[in-house]
C-alpha cells in the first residue's frame, strides 16, 4: 500500500516500516544497545518484502542472512563471563588475518553473486547489488564481533547503496541510507572513544598487576 509520494514516486507502507526500524537499529548500534538486534530483525523482514518487489534479489536474500547473523550477534552481546562483566564482547580492532580474509571473501562473493544474478534473474544492476550483499555480510559479522573496522565497510556500502536505490525509485530508502551514512560516521567516532578507553583501562590494569607481582 502507498503511504505517500516523494517527488512523484510512491512510498509504500513497508518502506516506511523499513525506514523507522532501520534508523532505530543503526542508532542503537552506535551506542552499543543490545536491543538493536531484535529491531534489526524486524527491519530485515520489512526489507525482504521491499527488495523482492523492487527486483533487488541479492539484497532480499541478504536480509535473511542478516537475520541469522543478528541472532548470533544478540547472543554475543548478551553472553556474560561473570556477574561483574556486562558482556564478553568488547570493541576491538580487526587482526591482519581477519582483514585479509574479509577482503578476499568479499571479492569472491561479489563476483559469484553478480554472475548468478545476471544469469538467473532479471536484475538490471547485478554488480552493485552483489557488492552490497557481500560487503554487508562482512560488516554485519564485524558488528557482531564488535570489530571497529566494520564501520568503514558500512560507510562504503552506504555510498554504493544510495544511488542504487535512487535508480530503483526507492527514494525513502535512499534517504534512509543517507542517514545511515551519517550514523556510521558517528558510530565510528563513538567506538573509537570506547576503544581508547578500554585500551587505557587494560594498560593501567596490566601495569598495576606487574607492580603487585614485583617483590
XYZ file of N, CA and C in Angstrom:
645
model
N 0.842 -1.197 0.000
C 0.000 0.000 0.000
C 0.876 1.246 0.000
N 0.417 2.263 -0.692
C 1.148 3.518 -0.753
C 0.856 4.363 0.480
N 1.895 4.844 1.130
C 1.735 5.702 2.298
C 1.661 7.166 1.886
N 2.584 7.584 0.999
C 2.608 8.947 0.480
C 3.530 8.967 -0.725
N 3.719 10.131 -1.332
C 4.566 10.251 -2.515
C 5.692 11.241 -2.262
N 6.859 10.967 -2.861
C 8.017 11.860 -2.786
C 8.488 12.114 -4.206
N 8.432 13.374 -4.651
C 8.860 13.755 -5.997
C 8.152 12.922 -7.071
N 6.878 12.644 -6.829
C 6.092 11.887 -7.785
C 6.236 10.386 -7.676
N 7.118 9.907 -6.786
C 7.328 8.471 -6.587
C 6.557 8.003 -5.355
N 5.844 6.893 -5.492
C 5.072 6.357 -4.373
C 5.983 5.730 -3.320
N 5.691 5.993 -2.068
C 6.408 5.391 -0.943
C 5.440 4.450 -0.233
N 5.805 3.182 -0.155
C 4.906 2.179 0.412
C 4.994 2.142 1.935
N 3.969 1.528 2.528
C 3.934 1.365 3.981
C 5.119 0.531 4.441
N 5.455 -0.530 3.687
C 6.561 -1.406 4.098
C 7.892 -0.652 4.045
N 8.011 0.313 3.115
C 9.230 1.109 3.053
C 9.325 2.033 4.263
N 8.200 2.544 4.718
C 8.174 3.385 5.917
C 8.599 2.568 7.135
N 8.065 1.338 7.237
C 8.445 0.456 8.354
C 9.941 0.169 8.312
N 10.468 -0.100 7.111
C 11.902 -0.333 6.971
C 12.710 0.883 7.362
N 12.222 2.062 7.008
C 12.910 3.310 7.350
C 13.016 3.467 8.868
N 11.893 3.325 9.558
C 11.857 3.561 11.007
C 12.701 2.538 11.756
N 12.505 1.246 11.452
C 13.252 0.209 12.165
C 14.740 0.254 11.818
N 15.070 0.579 10.571
C 16.471 0.662 10.177
C 17.194 1.787 10.870
N 16.568 2.970 10.899
C 17.191 4.122 11.557
C 17.370 3.858 13.047
N 16.358 3.275 13.671
C 16.428 2.988 15.102
C 17.514 1.961 15.402
N 17.633 0.950 14.541
C 18.632 -0.105 14.735
C 20.050 0.456 14.661
N 20.347 1.230 13.615
C 21.707 1.753 13.461
C 22.043 2.733 14.583
N 21.069 3.553 14.973
C 21.288 4.469 16.097
C 21.647 3.681 17.363
N 20.952 2.578 17.596
C 21.210 1.758 18.784
C 22.590 1.107 18.720
N 23.023 0.697 17.519
C 24.349 0.089 17.377
C 25.445 1.093 17.720
N 25.285 2.349 17.291
C 26.316 3.345 17.579
C 26.522 3.504 19.078
N 25.486 3.235 19.861
C 25.552 3.367 21.317
C 25.685 2.023 22.021
N 25.859 0.961 21.241
C 26.073 -0.391 21.751
C 24.911 -0.893 22.612
N 23.672 -0.508 22.239
C 22.486 -1.010 22.916
C 22.153 -2.388 22.348
N 21.989 -3.366 23.220
C 21.796 -4.736 22.758
C 20.470 -4.915 22.032
N 19.473 -4.067 22.323
C 18.176 -4.245 21.664
C 18.206 -3.847 20.195
N 19.377 -3.408 19.702
C 19.475 -3.148 18.263
C 19.224 -4.420 17.453
N 19.550 -5.588 18.025
C 19.433 -6.834 17.275
C 17.992 -7.229 16.983
N 17.058 -7.261 17.969
C 15.674 -7.599 17.613
C 15.029 -6.554 16.700
N 15.372 -5.279 16.892
C 14.845 -4.252 15.992
C 15.387 -4.470 14.580
N 16.664 -4.871 14.503
C 17.269 -5.160 13.208
C 16.594 -6.321 12.498
N 16.182 -7.324 13.239
C 15.486 -8.469 12.640
C 14.149 -8.023 12.055
N 13.428 -7.152 12.770
C 12.175 -6.605 12.231
C 12.447 -5.824 10.945
N 13.550 -5.109 10.911
C 13.947 -4.363 9.723
C 14.238 -5.308 8.553
N 14.887 -6.445 8.842
C 15.192 -7.432 7.812
C 13.923 -7.961 7.157
N 12.917 -8.257 7.967
C 11.651 -8.768 7.435
C 11.006 -7.741 6.500
N 11.015 -6.469 6.916
C 10.420 -5.416 6.089
C 11.154 -5.280 4.763
N 12.477 -5.354 4.799
C 13.249 -5.155 3.580
C 13.210 -6.359 2.643
N 12.961 -7.550 3.159
C 12.767 -8.702 2.279
C 11.582 -8.429 1.347
N 10.484 -7.984 1.934
C 9.289 -7.681 1.146
C 9.568 -6.550 0.158
N 10.241 -5.508 0.630
C 10.502 -4.336 -0.202
C 11.413 -4.665 -1.381
N 12.513 -5.371 -1.121
C 13.502 -5.623 -2.168
C 13.024 -6.636 -3.201
N 12.242 -7.613 -2.781
C 11.679 -8.552 -3.753
C 10.776 -7.802 -4.725
N 9.993 -6.879 -4.207
C 9.115 -6.097 -5.055
C 9.861 -5.186 -6.017
N 11.097 -4.758 -5.628
C 11.892 -3.861 -6.469
C 12.836 -4.614 -7.402
N 12.854 -5.944 -7.308
C 13.739 -6.735 -8.153
C 15.184 -6.756 -7.687
N 15.427 -6.388 -6.417
C 16.784 -6.438 -5.848
C 16.905 -7.754 -5.067
N 17.099 -8.829 -5.812
C 17.010 -10.163 -5.224
C 18.173 -10.483 -4.284
N 19.364 -9.998 -4.628
C 20.505 -10.235 -3.741
C 20.300 -9.520 -2.416
N 19.787 -8.291 -2.475
C 19.513 -7.560 -1.242
C 18.444 -8.265 -0.414
N 17.452 -8.847 -1.081
C 16.400 -9.572 -0.369
C 16.979 -10.808 0.330
N 17.809 -11.565 -0.391
C 18.436 -12.745 0.212
C 19.346 -12.340 1.363
N 19.991 -11.208 1.199
C 20.895 -10.705 2.228
C 20.166 -10.478 3.544
N 18.926 -10.000 3.470
C 18.178 -9.716 4.690
C 17.929 -10.981 5.515
N 17.718 -12.103 4.836
C 17.517 -13.376 5.544
C 18.795 -13.765 6.281
N 19.936 -13.583 5.616
C 21.218 -13.905 6.248
C 21.503 -12.936 7.381
N 21.137 -11.659 7.178
C 21.274 -10.661 8.234
C 20.561 -11.115 9.504
N 19.353 -11.622 9.337
C 18.562 -12.046 10.489
C 19.262 -13.172 11.250
N 19.864 -14.101 10.497
C 20.590 -15.207 11.139
C 21.816 -14.681 11.901
N 22.559 -13.755 11.283
C 23.727 -13.183 11.953
C 23.291 -12.347 13.153
N 22.106 -11.720 13.058
C 21.595 -10.922 14.171
C 21.373 -11.780 15.411
N 20.897 -13.007 15.201
C 20.719 -13.921 16.334
C 22.080 -14.214 16.970
N 23.086 -14.432 16.130
C 24.459 -14.671 16.597
C 24.989 -13.454 17.362
N 24.795 -12.252 16.791
C 25.256 -11.040 17.453
C 24.531 -10.795 18.759
N 23.233 -11.054 18.791
C 22.426 -10.896 20.001
C 22.983 -11.793 21.108
N 23.345 -13.018 20.745
C 23.924 -13.947 21.718
C 25.263 -13.427 22.253
N 26.137 -12.966 21.354
C 27.449 -12.488 21.778
C 27.356 -11.255 22.667
N 26.454 -10.352 22.323
C 26.346 -9.096 23.072
C 25.693 -9.271 24.435
N 25.024 -10.396 24.665
C 24.351 -10.616 25.952
C 25.020 -11.689 26.792
N 25.940 -12.461 26.200
C 26.597 -13.525 26.961
C 27.503 -12.911 28.015
N 27.476 -13.455 29.209
C 28.262 -12.924 30.318
C 29.335 -13.929 30.743
N 30.486 -13.393 31.105
C 31.551 -14.248 31.629
C 31.493 -14.323 33.148
N 30.920 -13.291 33.772
C 30.772 -13.265 35.225
C 29.722 -12.230 35.578
N 29.333 -12.207 36.837
C 28.324 -11.249 37.276
C 28.824 -9.817 37.155
N 30.142 -9.637 37.247
C 30.721 -8.287 37.184
C 30.958 -7.817 35.755
N 30.869 -8.725 34.801
C 31.146 -8.375 33.410
C 29.844 -8.210 32.642
N 29.573 -7.007 32.086
C 28.322 -6.805 31.354
C 28.251 -7.585 30.051
N 29.375 -7.851 29.418
C 29.371 -8.556 28.141
C 30.745 -9.117 27.861
N 30.796 -10.258 27.184
C 32.076 -10.856 26.832
C 32.720 -10.122 25.660
N 31.921 -9.389 24.899
C 32.413 -8.753 23.685
C 32.760 -7.298 23.933
N 34.024 -6.929 23.684
C 34.477 -5.546 23.809
C 34.883 -5.036 22.430
N 34.818 -3.737 22.223
C 35.235 -3.144 20.956
C 36.722 -3.419 20.743
N 37.071 -3.849 19.543
C 38.469 -4.146 19.238
C 38.752 -3.880 17.775
N 40.037 -3.925 17.402
C 40.433 -3.780 16.011
C 40.518 -5.158 15.355
N 40.351 -5.195 14.041
C 40.475 -6.444 13.295
C 41.929 -6.880 13.251
N 42.153 -8.175 13.282
C 43.502 -8.695 13.107
C 43.857 -8.651 11.621
N 45.137 -8.774 11.323
C 45.545 -8.777 9.908
C 44.909 -9.942 9.165
N 44.838 -11.085 9.822
C 44.231 -12.257 9.187
C 42.754 -11.999 8.869
N 42.034 -11.369 9.783
C 40.622 -11.070 9.555
C 40.440 -10.088 8.395
N 41.330 -9.102 8.286
C 41.216 -8.131 7.198
C 41.478 -8.778 5.842
N 42.501 -9.636 5.769
C 42.806 -10.308 4.509
C 41.682 -11.265 4.132
N 41.244 -12.038 5.088
C 40.141 -12.980 4.847
C 38.887 -12.239 4.430
N 38.562 -11.147 5.119
C 37.356 -10.394 4.823
C 37.371 -9.789 3.429
N 38.512 -9.190 3.047
C 38.624 -8.588 1.717
C 38.517 -9.652 0.624
N 39.199 -10.765 0.830
C 39.159 -11.846 -0.158
C 37.772 -12.431 -0.304
N 37.108 -12.663 0.808
C 35.766 -13.242 0.771
C 34.778 -12.294 0.094
N 34.947 -10.995 0.327
C 34.057 -10.012 -0.289
C 34.206 -9.993 -1.805
N 35.440 -10.041 -2.280
C 35.693 -10.041 -3.728
C 35.105 -11.298 -4.375
N 35.372 -12.447 -3.787
C 34.907 -13.717 -4.359
C 33.380 -13.785 -4.357
N 32.771 -13.419 -3.236
C 31.312 -13.487 -3.134
C 30.640 -12.480 -4.070
N 31.234 -11.292 -4.201
C 30.669 -10.287 -5.111
C 30.666 -10.804 -6.549
N 31.791 -11.376 -6.976
C 31.885 -11.902 -8.338
C 30.892 -13.035 -8.565
N 30.820 -13.959 -7.618
C 29.918 -15.109 -7.765
C 28.454 -14.668 -7.784
N 28.096 -13.761 -6.879
C 26.707 -13.304 -6.808
C 26.317 -12.509 -8.047
N 27.260 -11.696 -8.572
C 26.975 -10.903 -9.771
C 26.704 -11.815 -10.970
N 27.503 -12.869 -11.114
C 27.302 -13.816 -12.211
C 25.964 -14.521 -12.072
N 25.642 -14.930 -10.854
C 24.389 -15.637 -10.608
C 23.193 -14.732 -10.879
N 23.262 -13.484 -10.429
C 22.157 -12.558 -10.642
C 21.965 -12.253 -12.128
N 23.078 -12.108 -12.834
C 22.992 -11.828 -14.256
C 22.419 -12.974 -15.057
N 22.697 -14.199 -14.611
C 22.258 -15.380 -15.360
C 20.881 -15.890 -14.952
N 20.547 -15.743 -13.670
C 19.346 -16.405 -13.163
C 18.190 -15.462 -12.829
N 18.396 -14.148 -12.894
C 17.323 -13.217 -12.558
C 17.218 -12.122 -13.623
N 16.239 -11.254 -13.453
C 16.091 -10.125 -14.365
C 16.705 -8.847 -13.783
N 17.630 -9.003 -12.853
C 18.270 -7.846 -12.224
C 18.978 -6.988 -13.273
N 18.758 -5.680 -13.183
C 19.421 -4.743 -14.093
C 20.690 -4.151 -13.489
N 20.958 -4.483 -12.230
C 22.144 -3.934 -11.536
C 22.857 -5.054 -10.766
N 23.283 -6.112 -11.442
C 23.831 -7.265 -10.722
C 25.095 -6.980 -9.920
N 26.018 -6.167 -10.473
C 27.288 -5.945 -9.779
C 27.138 -5.134 -8.495
N 26.521 -3.945 -8.527
C 26.365 -3.221 -7.260
C 25.474 -3.960 -6.269
N 24.459 -4.650 -6.760
C 23.582 -5.433 -5.887
C 24.393 -6.529 -5.198
N 25.273 -7.184 -5.949
C 26.103 -8.253 -5.393
C 27.112 -7.704 -4.389
N 27.670 -6.536 -4.694
C 28.643 -5.946 -3.770
C 27.986 -5.571 -2.444
N 26.808 -4.969 -2.516
C 26.100 -4.610 -1.289
C 25.840 -5.852 -0.448
N 25.485 -6.953 -1.119
C 25.260 -8.211 -0.401
C 26.514 -8.668 0.330
N 27.623 -8.802 -0.392
C 28.833 -9.383 0.193
C 29.466 -8.478 1.241
N 29.556 -7.181 0.955
C 30.175 -6.257 1.916
C 29.319 -6.106 3.163
N 28.004 -6.147 2.995
C 27.117 -6.030 4.155
C 27.223 -7.242 5.064
N 27.410 -8.415 4.474
C 27.620 -9.611 5.283
C 28.882 -9.472 6.129
N 29.947 -8.985 5.505
C 31.200 -8.791 6.227
C 31.018 -7.782 7.354
N 30.328 -6.684 7.067
C 30.132 -5.649 8.076
C 29.273 -6.148 9.241
N 28.236 -6.920 8.938
C 27.360 -7.426 9.999
C 28.101 -8.416 10.886
N 28.939 -9.257 10.285
C 29.758 -10.169 11.085
C 30.711 -9.372 11.987
N 31.325 -8.332 11.440
C 32.209 -7.492 12.245
C 31.468 -6.770 13.348
N 30.231 -6.379 13.063
C 29.402 -5.723 14.075
C 29.112 -6.677 15.228
N 28.801 -7.934 14.901
C 28.527 -8.928 15.938
C 29.742 -9.151 16.826
N 30.952 -9.070 16.224
C 32.195 -9.270 16.976
C 32.733 -7.975 17.562
N 32.024 -6.866 17.338
C 32.423 -5.527 17.789
C 33.805 -5.141 17.266
N 34.039 -5.418 15.991
C 35.280 -5.013 15.329
C 35.065 -3.615 14.758
N 35.899 -2.677 15.127
C 35.652 -1.272 14.806
C 35.701 -0.993 13.304
N 36.489 -1.752 12.569
C 36.596 -1.523 11.122
C 35.297 -1.793 10.374
N 34.335 -2.463 11.024
C 33.061 -2.716 10.353
C 32.372 -1.418 9.969
N 32.641 -0.322 10.696
C 32.034 0.954 10.349
C 32.517 1.451 8.990
N 33.797 1.232 8.679
C 34.315 1.648 7.376
C 33.644 0.868 6.245
N 33.406 -0.425 6.497
C 32.734 -1.241 5.487
C 31.313 -0.739 5.272
N 30.609 -0.428 6.365
C 29.250 0.089 6.244
C 29.225 1.414 5.491
N 30.221 2.258 5.710
C 30.282 3.548 5.015
C 30.361 3.326 3.503
N 31.211 2.381 3.085
C 31.330 2.076 1.651
C 30.017 1.505 1.114
N 29.391 0.615 1.877
C 28.106 0.039 1.470
C 27.062 1.130 1.270
N 27.014 2.082 2.185
C 26.043 3.166 2.079
C 26.299 4.027 0.848
N 27.566 4.314 0.559
C 27.913 5.133 -0.603
C 27.465 4.451 -1.896
N 27.567 3.126 -1.950
C 27.119 2.378 -3.136
C 25.595 2.254 -3.159
N 24.996 2.076 -1.998
C 23.559 1.805 -1.920
C 22.698 3.008 -2.275
N 23.127 4.197 -1.886
C 22.282 5.380 -2.082
C 21.908 5.582 -3.558
N 22.883 5.655 -4.483
C 22.489 5.800 -5.894
C 21.779 4.563 -6.445
N 22.074 3.391 -5.903
C 21.409 2.175 -6.354
C 19.913 2.246 -6.076
N 19.549 2.670 -4.875
C 18.137 2.740 -4.517
C 17.423 3.894 -5.228
N 18.149 4.991 -5.472
C 17.571 6.084 -6.243
C 17.210 5.599 -7.650
N 18.110 4.790 -8.239
C 17.863 4.282 -9.593
C 16.650 3.376 -9.655
N 16.263 2.793 -8.511
C 15.102 1.911 -8.456
C 13.843 2.635 -7.970
N 13.957 3.950 -7.747
C 12.798 4.712 -7.292
C 12.478 4.551 -5.824
N 13.409 3.964 -5.050
C 13.203 3.772 -3.613
C 13.754 4.997 -2.882
N 13.044 6.107 -3.024
C 13.546 7.380 -2.519
C 13.669 7.399 -1.003
N 12.685 6.871 -0.305
C 12.738 6.890 1.155
C 13.884 6.026 1.662
N 14.114 4.896 0.996
C 15.228 4.028 1.382
C 16.559 4.706 1.098
N 16.644 5.441 -0.005
C 17.867 6.191 -0.313
C 18.130 7.255 0.753
N 17.057 7.919 1.192
C 17.201 8.907 2.267
C 17.636 8.217 3.555
N 17.057 7.033 3.810
C 17.427 6.262 4.995
C 18.917 5.932 4.983
N 19.432 5.495 3.828
C 20.836 5.126 3.748
C 21.752 6.352 3.826
N 21.232 7.513 3.451
C 21.987 8.745 3.667
C 22.103 9.014 5.170
N 20.998 8.763 5.878
C 21.044 8.861 7.339
C 21.964 7.817 7.940
N 21.922 6.590 7.371
C 22.835 5.537 7.826
C 24.286 5.995 7.717
N 24.594 6.660 6.602
C 25.963 7.118 6.371
C 26.406 8.056 7.491
N 25.532 8.992 7.858
C 25.852 9.918 8.947
C 25.981 9.176 10.280
N 25.092 8.203 10.508
C 25.146 7.429 11.752
C 26.399 6.567 11.819
N 26.844 6.057 10.676
C 28.062 5.245 10.650
C 29.289 6.078 11.025
N 29.335 7.300 10.529
C 30.438 8.196 10.895
C 30.410 8.462 12.403
N 29.203 8.687 12.940
C 29.063 8.907 14.380
C 29.416 7.645 15.155
N 28.996 6.484 14.643
C 29.318 5.218 15.304
C 30.811 4.968 15.344
N 31.493 5.268 14.238
C 32.947 5.116 14.200
C 33.601 5.996 15.244
N 33.124 7.224 15.368
C 33.673 8.151 16.360
C 33.450 7.629 17.778
N 32.228 7.172 18.061
C 31.903 6.692 19.395
C 32.688 5.428 19.751
N 32.814 4.501 18.799
C 33.532 3.258 19.077
C 35.025 3.509 19.234
N 35.555 4.508 18.537
C 36.959 4.868 18.723
C 37.203 5.351 20.144
N 36.292 6.163 20.658
C 36.404 6.641 22.040
C 36.351 5.466 23.003
N 35.413 4.543 22.758
C 35.290 3.358 23.608
C 36.545 2.497 23.545
N 37.120 2.343 22.347
C 38.317 1.535 22.188
C 39.492 2.155 22.937
N 39.642 3.481 22.841
C 40.723 4.153 23.572
C 40.537 3.997 25.069
N 39.303 4.111 25.531
C 39.037 3.967 26.962
C 39.349 2.553 27.436
N 38.910 1.564 26.666
C 39.161 0.168 27.023
C 40.653 -0.150 26.998
N 41.351 0.360 25.982
C 42.789 0.124 25.873
C 43.532 0.754 27.035
N 43.136 1.976 27.402
C 43.783 2.664 28.522
C 43.542 1.930 29.841
N 42.305 1.454 30.028
C 41.974 0.714 31.248
C 42.757 -0.580 31.333
N 42.842 -1.294 30.189
C 43.593 -2.552 30.148
C 45.073 -2.323 30.429
N 45.632 -1.259 29.852
C 47.041 -0.947 30.068
C 47.289 -0.613 31.527
N 46.391 0.171 32.123
C 46.536 0.541 33.532
C 46.462 -0.680 34.432
N 45.552 -1.614 34.084
C 45.415 -2.842 34.876
C 46.661 -3.712 34.769
N 47.244 -3.795 33.560
C 48.461 -4.589 33.365
C 49.623 -4.022 34.176
N 49.745 -2.701 34.168
C 50.821 -2.057 34.928
C 50.647 -2.318 36.410
N 49.409 -2.238 36.888
C 49.140 -2.489 38.306
C 49.479 -3.920 38.675
N 49.105 -4.884 37.802
C 49.390 -6.295 38.084
C 50.870 -6.557 38.142
N 51.632 -5.927 37.251
C 53.094 -6.129 37.255
C 53.713 -5.568 38.519
N 53.200 -4.441 38.984
C 53.719 -3.837 40.207
C 53.419 -4.709 41.436
N 52.216 -5.301 41.441
C 51.833 -6.174 42.546
C 52.710 -7.414 42.596
N 53.040 -7.962 41.407
C 53.848 -9.181 41.356
C 55.327 -8.928 41.630
N 55.761 -7.668 41.466
C 57.189 -7.358 41.680
C 57.486 -7.327 43.177
N 58.449 -8.117 43.666
C 58.759 -8.142 45.108
C 59.390 -6.827 45.566
